[in-house]
Coordinates of N, CA, C and O in Angstrom, one line a residue:
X1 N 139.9 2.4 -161.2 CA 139.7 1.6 -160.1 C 139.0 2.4 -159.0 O 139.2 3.6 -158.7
X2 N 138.2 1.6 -158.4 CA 137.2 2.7 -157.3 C 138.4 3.0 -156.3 O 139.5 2.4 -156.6
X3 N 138.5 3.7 -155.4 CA 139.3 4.2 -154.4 C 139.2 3.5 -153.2 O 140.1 3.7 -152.3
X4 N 138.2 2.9 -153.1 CA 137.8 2.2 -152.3 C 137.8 0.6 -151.9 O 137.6 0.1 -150.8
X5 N 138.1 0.1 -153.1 CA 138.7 -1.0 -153.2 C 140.2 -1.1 -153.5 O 140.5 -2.2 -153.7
X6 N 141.2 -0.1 -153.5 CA 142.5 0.1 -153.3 C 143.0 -0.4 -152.1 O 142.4 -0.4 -151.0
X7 N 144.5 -1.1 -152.5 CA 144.8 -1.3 -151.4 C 145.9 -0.7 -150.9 O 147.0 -0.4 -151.5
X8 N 145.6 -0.3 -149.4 CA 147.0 0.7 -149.0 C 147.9 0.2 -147.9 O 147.6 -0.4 -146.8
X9 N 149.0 0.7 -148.4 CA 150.3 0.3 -147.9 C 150.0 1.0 -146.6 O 149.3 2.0 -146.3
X10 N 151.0 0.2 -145.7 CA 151.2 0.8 -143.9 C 151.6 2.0 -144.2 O 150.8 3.0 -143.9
X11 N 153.0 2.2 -144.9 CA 153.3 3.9 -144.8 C 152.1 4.9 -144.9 O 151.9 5.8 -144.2
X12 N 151.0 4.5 -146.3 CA 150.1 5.0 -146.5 C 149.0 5.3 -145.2 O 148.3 6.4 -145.2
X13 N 148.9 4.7 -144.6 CA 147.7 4.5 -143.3 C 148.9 6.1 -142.1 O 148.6 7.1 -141.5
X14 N 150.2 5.4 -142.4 CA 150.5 6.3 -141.1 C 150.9 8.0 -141.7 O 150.8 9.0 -141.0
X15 N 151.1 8.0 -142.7 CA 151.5 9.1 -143.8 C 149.3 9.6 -143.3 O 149.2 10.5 -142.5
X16 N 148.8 9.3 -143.6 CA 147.2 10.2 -143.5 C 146.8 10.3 -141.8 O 146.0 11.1 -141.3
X17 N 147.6 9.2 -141.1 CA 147.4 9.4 -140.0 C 148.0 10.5 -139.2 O 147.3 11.3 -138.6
X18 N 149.1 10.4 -139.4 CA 150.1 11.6 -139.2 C 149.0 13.2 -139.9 O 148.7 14.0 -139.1
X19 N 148.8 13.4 -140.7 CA 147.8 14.1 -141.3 C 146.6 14.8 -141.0 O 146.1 15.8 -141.4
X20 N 146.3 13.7 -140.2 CA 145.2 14.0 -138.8 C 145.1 14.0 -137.7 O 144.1 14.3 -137.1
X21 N 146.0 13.6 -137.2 CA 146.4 13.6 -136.1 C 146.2 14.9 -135.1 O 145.6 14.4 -134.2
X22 N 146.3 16.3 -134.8 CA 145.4 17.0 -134.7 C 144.6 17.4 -134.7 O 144.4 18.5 -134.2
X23 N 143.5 16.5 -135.5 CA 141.8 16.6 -135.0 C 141.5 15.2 -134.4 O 140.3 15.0 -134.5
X24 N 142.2 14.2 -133.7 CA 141.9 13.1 -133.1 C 142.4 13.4 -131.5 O 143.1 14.2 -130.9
X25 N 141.7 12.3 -131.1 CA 141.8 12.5 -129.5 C 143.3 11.7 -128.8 O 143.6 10.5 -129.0
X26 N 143.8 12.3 -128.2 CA 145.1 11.5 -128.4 C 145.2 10.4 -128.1 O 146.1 9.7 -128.7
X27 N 143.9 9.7 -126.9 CA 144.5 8.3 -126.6 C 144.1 7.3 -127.4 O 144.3 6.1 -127.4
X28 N 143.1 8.1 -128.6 CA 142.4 7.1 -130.0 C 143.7 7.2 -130.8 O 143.9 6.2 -131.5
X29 N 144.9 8.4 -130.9 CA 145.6 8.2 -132.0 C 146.9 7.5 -131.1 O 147.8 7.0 -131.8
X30 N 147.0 7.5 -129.9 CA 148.1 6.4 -129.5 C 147.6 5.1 -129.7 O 148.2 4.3 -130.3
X31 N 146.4 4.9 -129.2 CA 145.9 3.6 -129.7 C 145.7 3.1 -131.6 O 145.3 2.2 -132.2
X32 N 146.3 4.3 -131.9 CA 146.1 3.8 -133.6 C 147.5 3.4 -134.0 O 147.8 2.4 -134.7
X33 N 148.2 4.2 -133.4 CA 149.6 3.9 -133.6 C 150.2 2.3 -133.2 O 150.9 1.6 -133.9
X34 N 149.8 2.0 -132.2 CA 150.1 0.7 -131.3 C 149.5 -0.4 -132.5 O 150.1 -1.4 -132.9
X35 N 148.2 -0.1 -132.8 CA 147.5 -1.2 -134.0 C 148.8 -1.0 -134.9 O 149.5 -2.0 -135.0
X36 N 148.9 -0.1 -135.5 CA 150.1 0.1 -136.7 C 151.2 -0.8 -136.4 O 152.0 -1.4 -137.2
X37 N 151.2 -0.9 -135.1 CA 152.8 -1.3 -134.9 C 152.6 -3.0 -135.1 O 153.4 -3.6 -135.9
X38 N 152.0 -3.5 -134.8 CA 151.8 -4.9 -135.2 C 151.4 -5.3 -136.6 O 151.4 -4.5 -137.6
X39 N 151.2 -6.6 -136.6 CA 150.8 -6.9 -138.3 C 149.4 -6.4 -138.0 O 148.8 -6.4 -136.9
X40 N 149.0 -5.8 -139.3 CA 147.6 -5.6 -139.5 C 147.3 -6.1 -141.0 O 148.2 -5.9 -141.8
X41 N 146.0 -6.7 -141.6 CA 145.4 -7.4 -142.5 C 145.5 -6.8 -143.5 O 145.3 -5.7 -142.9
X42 N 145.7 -6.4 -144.7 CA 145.2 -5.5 -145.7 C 143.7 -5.3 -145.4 O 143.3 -4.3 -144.8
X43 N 143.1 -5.8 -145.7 CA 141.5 -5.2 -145.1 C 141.7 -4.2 -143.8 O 141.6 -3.0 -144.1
X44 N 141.9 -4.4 -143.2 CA 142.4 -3.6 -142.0 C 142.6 -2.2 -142.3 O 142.0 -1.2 -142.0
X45 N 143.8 -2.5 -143.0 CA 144.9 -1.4 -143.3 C 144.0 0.0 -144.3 O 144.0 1.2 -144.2
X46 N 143.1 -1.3 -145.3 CA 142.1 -0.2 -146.1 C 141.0 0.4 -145.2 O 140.7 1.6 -145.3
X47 N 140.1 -0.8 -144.1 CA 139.2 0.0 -143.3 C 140.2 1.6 -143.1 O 139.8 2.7 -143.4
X48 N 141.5 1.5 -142.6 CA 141.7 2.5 -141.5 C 141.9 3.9 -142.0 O 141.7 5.0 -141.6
X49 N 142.5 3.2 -143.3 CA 142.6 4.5 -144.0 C 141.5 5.3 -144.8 O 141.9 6.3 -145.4
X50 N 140.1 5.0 -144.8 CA 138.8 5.0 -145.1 C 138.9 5.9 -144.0 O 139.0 7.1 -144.3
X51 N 139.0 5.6 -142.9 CA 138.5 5.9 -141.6 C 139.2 7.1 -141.5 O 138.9 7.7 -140.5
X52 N 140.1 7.6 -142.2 CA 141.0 8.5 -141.6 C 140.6 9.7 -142.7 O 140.8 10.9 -142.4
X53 N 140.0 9.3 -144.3 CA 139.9 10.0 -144.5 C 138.8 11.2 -144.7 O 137.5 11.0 -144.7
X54 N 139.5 12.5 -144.7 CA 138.4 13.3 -144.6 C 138.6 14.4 -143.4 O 138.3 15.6 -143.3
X55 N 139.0 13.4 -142.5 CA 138.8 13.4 -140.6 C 138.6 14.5 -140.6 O 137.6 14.7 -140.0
X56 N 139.3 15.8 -141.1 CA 139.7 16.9 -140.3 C 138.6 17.5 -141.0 O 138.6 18.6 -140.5
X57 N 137.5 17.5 -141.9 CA 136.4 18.3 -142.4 C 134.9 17.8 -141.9 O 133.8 18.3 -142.3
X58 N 135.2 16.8 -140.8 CA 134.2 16.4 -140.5 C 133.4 17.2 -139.7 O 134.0 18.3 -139.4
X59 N 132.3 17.1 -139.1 CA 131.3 17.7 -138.4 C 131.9 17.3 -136.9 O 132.3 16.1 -136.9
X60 N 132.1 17.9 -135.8 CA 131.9 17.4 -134.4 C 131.4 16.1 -134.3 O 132.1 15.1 -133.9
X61 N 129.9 15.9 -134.6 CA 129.0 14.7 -134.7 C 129.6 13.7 -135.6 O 129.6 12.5 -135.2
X62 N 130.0 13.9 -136.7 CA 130.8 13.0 -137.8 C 131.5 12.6 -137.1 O 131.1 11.6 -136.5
X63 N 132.6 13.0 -136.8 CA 134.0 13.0 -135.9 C 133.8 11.7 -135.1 O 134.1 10.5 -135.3
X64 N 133.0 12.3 -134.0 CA 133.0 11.4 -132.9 C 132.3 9.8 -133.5 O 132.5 8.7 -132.9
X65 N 131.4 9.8 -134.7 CA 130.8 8.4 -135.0 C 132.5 8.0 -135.6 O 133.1 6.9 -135.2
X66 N 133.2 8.8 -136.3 CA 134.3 7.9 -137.1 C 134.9 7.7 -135.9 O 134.7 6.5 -135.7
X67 N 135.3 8.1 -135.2 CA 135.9 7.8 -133.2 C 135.5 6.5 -132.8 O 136.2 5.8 -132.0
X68 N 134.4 6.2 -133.4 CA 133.7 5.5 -132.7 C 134.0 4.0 -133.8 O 134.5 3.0 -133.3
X69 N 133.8 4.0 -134.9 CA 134.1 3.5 -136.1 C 136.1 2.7 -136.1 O 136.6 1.6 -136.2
X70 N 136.5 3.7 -135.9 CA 137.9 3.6 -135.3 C 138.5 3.0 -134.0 O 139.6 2.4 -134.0
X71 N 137.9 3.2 -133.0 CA 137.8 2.7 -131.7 C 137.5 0.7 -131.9 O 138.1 -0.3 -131.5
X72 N 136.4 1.0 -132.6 CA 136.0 -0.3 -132.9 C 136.8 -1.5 -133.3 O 136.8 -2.6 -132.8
X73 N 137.7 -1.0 -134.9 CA 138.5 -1.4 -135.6 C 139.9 -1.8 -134.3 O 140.4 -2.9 -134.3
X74 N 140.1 -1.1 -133.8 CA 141.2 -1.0 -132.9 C 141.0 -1.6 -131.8 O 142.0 -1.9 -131.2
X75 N 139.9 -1.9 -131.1 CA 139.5 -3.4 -129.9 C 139.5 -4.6 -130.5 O 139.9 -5.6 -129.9
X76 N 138.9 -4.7 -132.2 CA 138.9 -5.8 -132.5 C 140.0 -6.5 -133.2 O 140.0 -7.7 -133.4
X77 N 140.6 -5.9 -133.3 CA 142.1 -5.9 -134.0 C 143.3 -6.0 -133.1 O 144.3 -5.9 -133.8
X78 N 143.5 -6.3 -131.8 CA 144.5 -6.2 -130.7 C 145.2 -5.4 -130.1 O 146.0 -5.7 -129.2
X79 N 144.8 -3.7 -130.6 CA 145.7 -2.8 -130.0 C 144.9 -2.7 -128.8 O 145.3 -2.0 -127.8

């Protein structure tokens, strides 16, 4: 099964969040946590964890597009 069409459980999103969480900006990862805390879609839940992975090998420039990628998901989503 591609990995990418997987679908991941909330623990899973906060378990990689948690994970990265020291290479994110804090008020992007309080704001990720707050999305967490409500219902979120399974689509959702797989964007975020896409989004998360990797994070900490990314480029500075990488970084800030996935920030930005993330930020996104998280205005449009209610947090």
């Amino acid at each position: 099964m591609d990995p990418r069409t997987a679908d991941h459980t909330i623990e899973d999103v906060w378990r990689r969040l948690e994970r990265q969480s020291q290479w994110m900006p804090a008020q992007l990862y309080y704001q990720f946590e707050e999305l967490l805390s409500l219902h979120v879609d399974q689509s959702i839940l797989n964007e975020l964890y896409i989004a998360l992975k990797k994070y900490d090998v990314l480029t500075d420039i990488e970084r800030d597009e996935r920030n930005e990628s993330i930020q996104l998901l998280i205005d449009e989503n209610g947090a």
